[in-house]
mmCIF file of C-alpha atoms in Angstrom:
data_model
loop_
_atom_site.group_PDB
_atom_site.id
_atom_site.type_symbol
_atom_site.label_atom_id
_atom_site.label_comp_id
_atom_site.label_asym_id
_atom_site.label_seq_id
_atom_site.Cartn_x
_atom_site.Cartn_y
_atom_site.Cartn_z
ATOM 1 C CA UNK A 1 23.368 -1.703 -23.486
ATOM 2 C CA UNK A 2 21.604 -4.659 -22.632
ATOM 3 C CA UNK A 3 19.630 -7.037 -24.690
ATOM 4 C CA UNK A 4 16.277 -6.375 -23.049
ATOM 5 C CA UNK A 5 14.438 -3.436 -21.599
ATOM 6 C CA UNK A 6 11.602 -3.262 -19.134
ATOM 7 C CA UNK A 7 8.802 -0.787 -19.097
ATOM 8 C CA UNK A 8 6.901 0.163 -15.690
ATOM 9 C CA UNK A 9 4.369 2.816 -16.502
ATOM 10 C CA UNK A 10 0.506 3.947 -16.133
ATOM 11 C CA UNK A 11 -1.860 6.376 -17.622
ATOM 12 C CA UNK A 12 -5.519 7.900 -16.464
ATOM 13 C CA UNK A 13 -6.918 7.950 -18.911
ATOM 14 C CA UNK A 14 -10.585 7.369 -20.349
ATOM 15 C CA UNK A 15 -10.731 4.369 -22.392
ATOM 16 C CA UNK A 16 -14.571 3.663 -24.497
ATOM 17 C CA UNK A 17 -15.019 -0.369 -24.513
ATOM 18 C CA UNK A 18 -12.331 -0.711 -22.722
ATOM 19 C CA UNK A 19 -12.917 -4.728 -22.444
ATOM 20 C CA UNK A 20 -12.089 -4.461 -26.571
ATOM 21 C CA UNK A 21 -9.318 -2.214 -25.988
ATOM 22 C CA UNK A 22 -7.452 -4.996 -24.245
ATOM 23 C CA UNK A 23 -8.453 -7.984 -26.252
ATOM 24 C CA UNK A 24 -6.864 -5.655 -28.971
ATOM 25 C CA UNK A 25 -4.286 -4.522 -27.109
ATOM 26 C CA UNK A 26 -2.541 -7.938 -26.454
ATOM 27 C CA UNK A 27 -2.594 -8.624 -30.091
ATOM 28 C CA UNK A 28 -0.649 -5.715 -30.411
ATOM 29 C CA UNK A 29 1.892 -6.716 -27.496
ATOM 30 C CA UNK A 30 2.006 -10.357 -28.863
ATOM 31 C CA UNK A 31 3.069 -9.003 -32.621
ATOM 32 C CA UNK A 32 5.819 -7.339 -30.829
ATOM 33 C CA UNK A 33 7.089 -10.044 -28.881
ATOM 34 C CA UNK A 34 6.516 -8.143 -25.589
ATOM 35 C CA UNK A 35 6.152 -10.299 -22.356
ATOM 36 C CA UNK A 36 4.300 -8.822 -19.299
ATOM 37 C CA UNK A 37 1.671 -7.943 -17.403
ATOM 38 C CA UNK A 38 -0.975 -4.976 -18.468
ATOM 39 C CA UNK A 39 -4.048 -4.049 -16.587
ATOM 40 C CA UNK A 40 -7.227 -2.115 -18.390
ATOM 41 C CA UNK A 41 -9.682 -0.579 -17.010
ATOM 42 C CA UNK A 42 -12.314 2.737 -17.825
ATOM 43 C CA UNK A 43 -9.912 4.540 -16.307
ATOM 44 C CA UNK A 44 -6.587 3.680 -17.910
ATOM 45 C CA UNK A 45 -3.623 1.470 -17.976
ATOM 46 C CA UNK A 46 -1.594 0.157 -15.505
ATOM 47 C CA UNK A 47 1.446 -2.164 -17.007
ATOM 48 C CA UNK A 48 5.096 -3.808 -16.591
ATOM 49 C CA UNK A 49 6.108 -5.334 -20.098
ATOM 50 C CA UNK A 50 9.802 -6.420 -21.454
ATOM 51 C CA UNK A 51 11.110 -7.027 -24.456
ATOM 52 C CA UNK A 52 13.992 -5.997 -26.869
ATOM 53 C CA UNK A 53 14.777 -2.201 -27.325
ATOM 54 C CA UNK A 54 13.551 -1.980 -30.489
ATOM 55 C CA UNK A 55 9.908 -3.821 -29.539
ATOM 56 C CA UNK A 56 10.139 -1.519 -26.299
ATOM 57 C CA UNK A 57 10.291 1.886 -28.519
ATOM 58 C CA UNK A 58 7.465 0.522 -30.742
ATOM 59 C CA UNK A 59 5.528 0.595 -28.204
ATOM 60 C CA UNK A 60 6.248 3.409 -26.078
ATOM 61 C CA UNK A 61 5.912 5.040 -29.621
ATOM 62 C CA UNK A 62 2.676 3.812 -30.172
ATOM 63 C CA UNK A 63 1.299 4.900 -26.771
ATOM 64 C CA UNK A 64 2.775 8.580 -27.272
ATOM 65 C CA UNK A 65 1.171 8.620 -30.612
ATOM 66 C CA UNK A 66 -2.164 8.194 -29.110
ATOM 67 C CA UNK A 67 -4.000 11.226 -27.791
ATOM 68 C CA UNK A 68 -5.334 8.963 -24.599
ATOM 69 C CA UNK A 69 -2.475 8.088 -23.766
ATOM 70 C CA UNK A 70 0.373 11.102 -24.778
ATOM 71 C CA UNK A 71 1.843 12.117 -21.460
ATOM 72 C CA UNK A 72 2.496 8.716 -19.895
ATOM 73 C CA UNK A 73 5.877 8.259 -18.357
ATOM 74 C CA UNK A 74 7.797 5.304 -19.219
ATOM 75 C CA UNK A 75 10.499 4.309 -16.384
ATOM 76 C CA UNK A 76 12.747 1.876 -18.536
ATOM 77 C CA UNK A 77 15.506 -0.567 -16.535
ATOM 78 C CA UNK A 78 18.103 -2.306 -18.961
ATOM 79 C CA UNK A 79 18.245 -5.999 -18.302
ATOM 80 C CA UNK A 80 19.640 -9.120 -19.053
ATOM 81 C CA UNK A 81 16.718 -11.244 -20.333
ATOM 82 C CA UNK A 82 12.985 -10.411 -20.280
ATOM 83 C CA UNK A 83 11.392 -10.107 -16.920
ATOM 84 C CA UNK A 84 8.226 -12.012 -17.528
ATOM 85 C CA UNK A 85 7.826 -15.170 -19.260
ATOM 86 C CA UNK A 86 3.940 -14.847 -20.975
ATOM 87 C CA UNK A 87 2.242 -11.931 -21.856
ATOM 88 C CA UNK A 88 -1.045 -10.961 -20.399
ATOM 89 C CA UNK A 89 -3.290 -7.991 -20.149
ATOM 90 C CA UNK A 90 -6.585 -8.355 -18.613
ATOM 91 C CA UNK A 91 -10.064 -5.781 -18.388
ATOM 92 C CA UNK A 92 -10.678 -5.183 -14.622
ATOM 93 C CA UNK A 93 -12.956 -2.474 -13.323
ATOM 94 C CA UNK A 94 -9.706 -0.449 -12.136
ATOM 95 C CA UNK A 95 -6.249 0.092 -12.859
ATOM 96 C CA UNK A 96 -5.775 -0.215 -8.622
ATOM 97 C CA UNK A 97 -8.279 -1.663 -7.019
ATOM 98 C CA UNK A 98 -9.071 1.116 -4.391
ATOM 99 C CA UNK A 99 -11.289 -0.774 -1.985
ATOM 100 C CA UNK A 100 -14.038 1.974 -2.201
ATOM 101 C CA UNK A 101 -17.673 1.167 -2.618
ATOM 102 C CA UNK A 102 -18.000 3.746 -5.270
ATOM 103 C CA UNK A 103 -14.602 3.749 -7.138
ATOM 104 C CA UNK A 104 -16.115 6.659 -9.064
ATOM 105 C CA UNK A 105 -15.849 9.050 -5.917
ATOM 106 C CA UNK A 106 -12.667 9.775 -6.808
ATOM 107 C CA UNK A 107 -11.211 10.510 -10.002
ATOM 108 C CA UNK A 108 -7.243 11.326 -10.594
ATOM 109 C CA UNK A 109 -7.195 13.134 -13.265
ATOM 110 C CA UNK A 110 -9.257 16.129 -12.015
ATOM 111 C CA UNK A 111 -7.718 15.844 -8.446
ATOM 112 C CA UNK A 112 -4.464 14.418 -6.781
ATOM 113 C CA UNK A 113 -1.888 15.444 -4.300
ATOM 114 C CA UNK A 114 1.124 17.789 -6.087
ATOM 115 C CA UNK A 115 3.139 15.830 -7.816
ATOM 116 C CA UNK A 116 7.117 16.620 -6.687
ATOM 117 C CA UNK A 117 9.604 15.592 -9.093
ATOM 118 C CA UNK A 118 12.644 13.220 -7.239
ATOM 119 C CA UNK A 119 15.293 16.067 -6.299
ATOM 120 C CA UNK A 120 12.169 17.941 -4.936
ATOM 121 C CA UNK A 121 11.186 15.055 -3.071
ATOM 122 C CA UNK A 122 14.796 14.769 -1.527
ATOM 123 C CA UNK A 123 14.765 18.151 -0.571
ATOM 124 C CA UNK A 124 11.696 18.642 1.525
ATOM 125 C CA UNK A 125 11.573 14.868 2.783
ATOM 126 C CA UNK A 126 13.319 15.584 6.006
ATOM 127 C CA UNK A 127 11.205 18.831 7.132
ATOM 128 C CA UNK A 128 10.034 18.572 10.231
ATOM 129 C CA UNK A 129 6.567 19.842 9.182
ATOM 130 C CA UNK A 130 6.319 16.509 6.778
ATOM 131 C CA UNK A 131 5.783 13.316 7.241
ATOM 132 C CA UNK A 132 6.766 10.917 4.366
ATOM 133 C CA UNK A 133 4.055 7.837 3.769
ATOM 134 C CA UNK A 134 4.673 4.613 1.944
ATOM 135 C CA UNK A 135 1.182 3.610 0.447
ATOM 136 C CA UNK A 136 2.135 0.500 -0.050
ATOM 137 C CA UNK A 137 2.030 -3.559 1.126
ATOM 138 C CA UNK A 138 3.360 -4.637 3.839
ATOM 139 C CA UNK A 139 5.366 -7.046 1.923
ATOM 140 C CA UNK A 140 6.895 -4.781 -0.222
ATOM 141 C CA UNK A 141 8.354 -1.847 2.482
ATOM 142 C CA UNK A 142 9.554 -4.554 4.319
ATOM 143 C CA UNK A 143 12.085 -5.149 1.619
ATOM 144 C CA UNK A 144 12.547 -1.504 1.490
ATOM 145 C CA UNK A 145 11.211 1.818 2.121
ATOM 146 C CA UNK A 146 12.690 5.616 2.673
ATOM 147 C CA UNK A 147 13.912 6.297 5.963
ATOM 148 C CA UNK A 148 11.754 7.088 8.540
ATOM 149 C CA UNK A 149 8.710 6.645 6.475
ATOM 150 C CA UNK A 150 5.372 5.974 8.205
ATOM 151 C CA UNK A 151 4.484 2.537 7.015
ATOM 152 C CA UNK A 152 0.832 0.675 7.233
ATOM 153 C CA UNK A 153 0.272 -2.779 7.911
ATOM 154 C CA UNK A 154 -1.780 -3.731 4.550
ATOM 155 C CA UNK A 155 -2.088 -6.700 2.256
ATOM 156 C CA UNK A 156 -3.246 -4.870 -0.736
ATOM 157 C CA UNK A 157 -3.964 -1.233 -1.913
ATOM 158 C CA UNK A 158 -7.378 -2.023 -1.303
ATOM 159 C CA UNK A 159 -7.427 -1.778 2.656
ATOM 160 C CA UNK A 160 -5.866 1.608 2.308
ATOM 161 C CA UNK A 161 -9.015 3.756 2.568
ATOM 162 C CA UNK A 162 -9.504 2.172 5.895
ATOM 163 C CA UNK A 163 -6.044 3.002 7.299
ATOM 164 C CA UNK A 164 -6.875 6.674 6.938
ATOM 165 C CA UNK A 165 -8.273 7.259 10.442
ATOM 166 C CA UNK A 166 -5.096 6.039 11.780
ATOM 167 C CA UNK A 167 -3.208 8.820 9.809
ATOM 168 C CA UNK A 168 -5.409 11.844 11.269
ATOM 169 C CA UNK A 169 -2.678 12.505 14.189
ATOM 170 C CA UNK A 170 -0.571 13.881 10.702
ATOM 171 C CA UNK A 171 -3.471 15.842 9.662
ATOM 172 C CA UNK A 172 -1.331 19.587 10.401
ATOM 173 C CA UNK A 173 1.984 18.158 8.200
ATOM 174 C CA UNK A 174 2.640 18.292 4.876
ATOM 175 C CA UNK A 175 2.040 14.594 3.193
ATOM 176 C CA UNK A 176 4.538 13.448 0.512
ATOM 177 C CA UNK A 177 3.140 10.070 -0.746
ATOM 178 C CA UNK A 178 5.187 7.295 -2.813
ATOM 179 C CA UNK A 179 4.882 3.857 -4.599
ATOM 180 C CA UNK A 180 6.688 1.910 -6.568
ATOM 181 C CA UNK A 181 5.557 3.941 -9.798
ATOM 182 C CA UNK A 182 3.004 6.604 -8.935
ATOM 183 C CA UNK A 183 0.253 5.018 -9.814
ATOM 184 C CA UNK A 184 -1.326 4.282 -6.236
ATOM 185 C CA UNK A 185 -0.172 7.087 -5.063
ATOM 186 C CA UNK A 186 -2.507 9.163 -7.437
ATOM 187 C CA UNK A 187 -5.465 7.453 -5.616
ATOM 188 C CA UNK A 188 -3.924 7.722 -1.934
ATOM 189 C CA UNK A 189 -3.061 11.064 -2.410
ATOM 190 C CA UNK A 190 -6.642 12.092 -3.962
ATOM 191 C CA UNK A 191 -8.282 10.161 -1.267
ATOM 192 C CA UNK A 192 -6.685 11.708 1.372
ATOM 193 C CA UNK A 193 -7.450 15.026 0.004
ATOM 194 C CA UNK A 194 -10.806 13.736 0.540
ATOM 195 C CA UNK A 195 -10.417 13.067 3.920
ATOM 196 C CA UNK A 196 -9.405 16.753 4.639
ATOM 197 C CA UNK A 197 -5.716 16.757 4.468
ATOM 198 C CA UNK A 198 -4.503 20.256 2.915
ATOM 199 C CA UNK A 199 -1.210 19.700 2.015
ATOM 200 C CA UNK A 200 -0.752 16.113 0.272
ATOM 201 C CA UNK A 201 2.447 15.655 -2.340
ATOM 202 C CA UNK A 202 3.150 12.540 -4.312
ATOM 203 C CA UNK A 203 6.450 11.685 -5.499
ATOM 204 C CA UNK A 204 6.284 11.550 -9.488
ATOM 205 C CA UNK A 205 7.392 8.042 -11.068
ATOM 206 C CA UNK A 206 8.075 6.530 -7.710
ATOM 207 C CA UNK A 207 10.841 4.878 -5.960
ATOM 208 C CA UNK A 208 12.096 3.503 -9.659
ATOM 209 C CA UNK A 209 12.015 7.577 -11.086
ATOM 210 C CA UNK A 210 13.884 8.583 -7.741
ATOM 211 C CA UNK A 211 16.546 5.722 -7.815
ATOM 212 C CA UNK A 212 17.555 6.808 -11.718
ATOM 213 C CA UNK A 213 17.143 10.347 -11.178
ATOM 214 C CA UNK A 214 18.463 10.765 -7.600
ATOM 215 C CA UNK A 215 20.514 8.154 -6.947
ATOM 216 C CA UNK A 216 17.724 6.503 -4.499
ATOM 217 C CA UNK A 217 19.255 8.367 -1.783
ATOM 218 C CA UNK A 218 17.776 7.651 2.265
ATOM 219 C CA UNK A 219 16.039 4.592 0.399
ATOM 220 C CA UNK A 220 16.794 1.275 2.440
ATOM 221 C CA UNK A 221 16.626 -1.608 1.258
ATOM 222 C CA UNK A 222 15.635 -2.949 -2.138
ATOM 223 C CA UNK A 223 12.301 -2.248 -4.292
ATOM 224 C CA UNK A 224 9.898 -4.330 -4.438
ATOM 225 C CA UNK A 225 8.617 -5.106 -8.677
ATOM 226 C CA UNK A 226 5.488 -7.559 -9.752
ATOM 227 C CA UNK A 227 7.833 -9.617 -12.156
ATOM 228 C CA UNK A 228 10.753 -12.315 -12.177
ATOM 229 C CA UNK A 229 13.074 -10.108 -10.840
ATOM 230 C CA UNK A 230 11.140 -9.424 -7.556
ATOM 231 C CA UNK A 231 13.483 -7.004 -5.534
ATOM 232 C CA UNK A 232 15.599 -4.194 -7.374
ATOM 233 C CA UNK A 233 18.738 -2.090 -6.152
ATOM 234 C CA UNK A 234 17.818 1.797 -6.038
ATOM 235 C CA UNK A 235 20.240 3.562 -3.771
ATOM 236 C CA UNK A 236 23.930 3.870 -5.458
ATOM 237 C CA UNK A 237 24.660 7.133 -2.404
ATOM 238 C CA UNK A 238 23.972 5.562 0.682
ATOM 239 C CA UNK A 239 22.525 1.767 0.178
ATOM 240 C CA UNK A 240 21.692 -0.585 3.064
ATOM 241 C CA UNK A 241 19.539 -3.545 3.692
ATOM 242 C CA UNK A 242 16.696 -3.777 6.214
ATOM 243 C CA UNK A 243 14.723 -6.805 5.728
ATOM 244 C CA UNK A 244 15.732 -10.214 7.515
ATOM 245 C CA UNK A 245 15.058 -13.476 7.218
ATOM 246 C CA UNK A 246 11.345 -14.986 8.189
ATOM 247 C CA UNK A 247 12.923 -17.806 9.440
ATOM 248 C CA UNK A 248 16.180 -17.485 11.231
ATOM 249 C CA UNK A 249 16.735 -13.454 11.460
ATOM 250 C CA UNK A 250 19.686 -12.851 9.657
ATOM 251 C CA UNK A 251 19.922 -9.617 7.224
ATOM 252 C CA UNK A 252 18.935 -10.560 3.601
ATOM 253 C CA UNK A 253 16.478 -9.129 0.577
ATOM 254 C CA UNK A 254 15.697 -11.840 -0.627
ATOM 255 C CA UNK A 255 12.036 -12.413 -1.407
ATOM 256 C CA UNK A 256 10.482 -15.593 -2.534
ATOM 257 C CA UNK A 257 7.455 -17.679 -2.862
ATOM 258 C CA UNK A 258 6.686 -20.792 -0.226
ATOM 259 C CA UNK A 259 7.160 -23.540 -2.847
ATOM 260 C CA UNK A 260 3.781 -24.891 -0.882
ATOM 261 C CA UNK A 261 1.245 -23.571 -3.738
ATOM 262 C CA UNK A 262 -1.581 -23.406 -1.409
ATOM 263 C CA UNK A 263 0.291 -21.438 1.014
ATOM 264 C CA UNK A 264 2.224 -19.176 -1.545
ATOM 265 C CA UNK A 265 3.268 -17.227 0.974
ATOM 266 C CA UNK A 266 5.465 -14.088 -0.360
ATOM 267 C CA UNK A 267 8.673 -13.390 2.145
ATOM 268 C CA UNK A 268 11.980 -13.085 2.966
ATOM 269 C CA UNK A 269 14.100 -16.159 3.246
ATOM 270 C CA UNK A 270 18.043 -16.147 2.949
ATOM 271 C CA UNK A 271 19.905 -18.709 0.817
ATOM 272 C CA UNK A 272 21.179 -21.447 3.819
ATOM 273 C CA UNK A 273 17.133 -21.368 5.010
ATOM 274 C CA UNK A 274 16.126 -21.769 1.576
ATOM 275 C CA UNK A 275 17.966 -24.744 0.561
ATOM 276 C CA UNK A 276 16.960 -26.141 4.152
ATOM 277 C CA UNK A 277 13.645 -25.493 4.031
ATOM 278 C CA UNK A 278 13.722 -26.435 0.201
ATOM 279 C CA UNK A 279 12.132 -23.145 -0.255
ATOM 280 C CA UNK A 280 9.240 -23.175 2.304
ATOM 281 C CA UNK A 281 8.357 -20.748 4.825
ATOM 282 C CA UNK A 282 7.387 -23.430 7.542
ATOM 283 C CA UNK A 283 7.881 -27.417 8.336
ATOM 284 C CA UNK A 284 4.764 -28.003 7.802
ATOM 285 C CA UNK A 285 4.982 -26.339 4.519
ATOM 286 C CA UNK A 286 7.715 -28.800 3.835
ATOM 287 C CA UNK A 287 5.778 -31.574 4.455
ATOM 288 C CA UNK A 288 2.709 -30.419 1.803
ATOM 289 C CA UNK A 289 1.900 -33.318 -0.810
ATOM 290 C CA UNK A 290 1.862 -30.534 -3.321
ATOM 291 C CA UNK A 291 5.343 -28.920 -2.638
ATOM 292 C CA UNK A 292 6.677 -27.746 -5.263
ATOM 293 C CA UNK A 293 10.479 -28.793 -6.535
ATOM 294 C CA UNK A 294 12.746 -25.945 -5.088
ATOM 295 C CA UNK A 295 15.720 -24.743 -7.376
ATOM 296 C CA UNK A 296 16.786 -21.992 -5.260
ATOM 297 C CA UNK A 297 15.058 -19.089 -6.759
ATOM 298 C CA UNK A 298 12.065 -19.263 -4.921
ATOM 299 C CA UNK A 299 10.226 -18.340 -8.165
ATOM 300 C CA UNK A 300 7.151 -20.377 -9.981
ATOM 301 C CA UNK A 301 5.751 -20.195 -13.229
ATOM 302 C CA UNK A 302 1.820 -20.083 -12.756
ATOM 303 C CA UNK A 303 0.559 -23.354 -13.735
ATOM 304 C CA UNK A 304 -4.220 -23.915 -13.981
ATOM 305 C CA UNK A 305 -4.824 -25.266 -10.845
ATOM 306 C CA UNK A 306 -7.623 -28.294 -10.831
ATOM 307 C CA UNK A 307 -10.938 -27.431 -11.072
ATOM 308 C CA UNK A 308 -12.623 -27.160 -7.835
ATOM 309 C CA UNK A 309 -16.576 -29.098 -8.478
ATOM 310 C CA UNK A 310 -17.419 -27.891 -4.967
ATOM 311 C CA UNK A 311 -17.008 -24.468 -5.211
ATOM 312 C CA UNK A 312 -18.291 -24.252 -8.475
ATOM 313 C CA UNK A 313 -21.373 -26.225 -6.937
ATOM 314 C CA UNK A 314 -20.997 -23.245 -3.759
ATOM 315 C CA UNK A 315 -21.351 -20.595 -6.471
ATOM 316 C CA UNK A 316 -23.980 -22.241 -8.626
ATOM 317 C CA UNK A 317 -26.473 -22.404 -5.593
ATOM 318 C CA UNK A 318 -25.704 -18.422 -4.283
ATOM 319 C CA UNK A 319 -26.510 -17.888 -8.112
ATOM 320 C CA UNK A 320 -30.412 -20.044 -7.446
ATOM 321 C CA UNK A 321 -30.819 -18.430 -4.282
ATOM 322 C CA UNK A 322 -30.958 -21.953 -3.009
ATOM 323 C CA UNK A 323 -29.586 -22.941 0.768
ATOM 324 C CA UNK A 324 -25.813 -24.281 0.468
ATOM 325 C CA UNK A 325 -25.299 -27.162 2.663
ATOM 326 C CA UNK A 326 -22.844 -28.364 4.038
ATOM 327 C CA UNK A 327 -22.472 -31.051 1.840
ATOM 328 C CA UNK A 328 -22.141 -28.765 -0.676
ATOM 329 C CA UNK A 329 -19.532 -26.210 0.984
ATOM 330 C CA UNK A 330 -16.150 -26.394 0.723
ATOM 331 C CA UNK A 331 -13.500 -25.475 3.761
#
């Protein structure tokens, strides 16, 4: 066993002043030494924390022990020190931010696609009447993604709903959804229920369920996580790697940050372009005033940026109604 555990999980879940909930809720994580990163919302939880095994069944204890929150699935991953460095968990008006005008239209708990447990997912995968969908960024399935799994060019969850035209030519197959977790798959499914798809499927606990529970086989590549460890291995039957380097094409999974904070771009860079490129995805990158040292990891602790008087000013006259010049405007 390892000296630290992570915990990946989510839960719909009706939560009344929510906005207090999480105020009290990262107390709670604090006086257990947990590091991470929890979202609440209205509608639930959404959160990646780490910590040692004995804060990590505290909590998970906890959770079970609250009627809200009862049935929510824990993936755990042994590691070797915690996988955040802060802890942080933050009100927003959704767990995923679904891009819909009226969030509201859809609610996962009364409808979703059938959830299909990871040995069922492996087993009706490579029908011909199904077509498998990865629901999520474009920078995450090209790290990794199942084999021959439709894939949609998307910066966040959010542009989803208007992707779902281009999926109508699939309309007649069976749909088996998946995510890192589950957790945006429970919208994407119920929203393309919506959108008049009959047969939808979601695989339960996501690529991180399927690579414990079957041995991440057909998935290529590495997964993509939203902590310090970026990329993990799932496949132990048939692994292979399919991203490549942004800058010179060779094979590699390695993800990183441009050390240029106000590019920040997130990609794949191999080791002999990182240490030439001192971490940047570009020369002109390179050349920023504000690039940041490089120490081969590609990763950045997130530091307040300066306050920016001009867009302050920008919002402060929207807020007046007033005319914003462009003295006033920022580029």
């Amino acid at each position: 066993m390892k000296n630290y555990q992570t915990l990946l999980y989510y839960c719909y879940s009706h939560i009344d002043n929510a906005e207090q909930f999480a105020a009290d809720h990262l107390a709670f994580c604090k006086s257990l030494g947990l590091v991470g990163r929890i979202i609440v919302a209205d509608e639930g939880l959404n959160g990646t924390v780490s910590g040692t095994p004995g804060s990590c069944k505290t909590y998970m204890d906890t959770a079970h022990a609250d009627l809200r929150f009862a049935k929510t699935d824990f993936k755990i991953d042994e590691v070797d020190e915690p996988s955040f460095i802060k802890m942080h968990c933050r009100y927003k008006p959704e767990i995923v931010h679904s891009g819909l005008r009226d969030p509201k239209s859809i609610d996962p708990t009364k409808e979703t696609g059938k959830h299909l447990e990871p040995k069922e997912f492996m087993e009706m995968k490579d029908r011909e009447d199904v077509v498998v969908l990865d629901v999520r960024s474009t920078n995450e399935h090209n790290v990794g993604r199942f084999k021959n799994a439709v894939t949609l060019d998307i910066d966040n969850f959010r542009e989803f709903p208007a992707k779902i035209n281009e999926l109508a030519q699939y309309k007649d197959k069976k749909i088996l959804t998946y995510c890192t977790g589950g957790i945006k798959c429970e919208k994407a499914s119920a929203l393309l229920l919506k959108e008049g798809f009959n047969e939808v499927y979601q695989l339960h606990g996501g690529i991180i369920k399927y690579g414990k529970e079957a041995g991440g086989k057909d998935f290529e590549g590495k997964c993509y996580v939203f902590d310090n460890r970026v990329t993990v291995d799932v496949n132990q039957v048939n692994p292979t790697v399919v991203s490549t380097c942004l800058n010179c094409g060779t094979i590699s999974s390695r993800m990183i940050n441009c050390a240029n904070p106000e590019c920040n771009e997130h990609f794949t860079q191999c080791e002999a372009c990182g240490w030439k490129l001192e971490g940047c995805c570009s020369d002109t990158c390179m050349s920023h005033p504000r690039k940041r040292p490089y120490d081969g990891t590609g990763y950045y602790v997130k530091v307040p940026q300066p306050i920016n008087v001009e867009k302050i000013s920008k919002r402060q006259y929207k807020k007046m109604g007033s005319p914003v010049t462009s003295a006033t405007s920022s580029s």
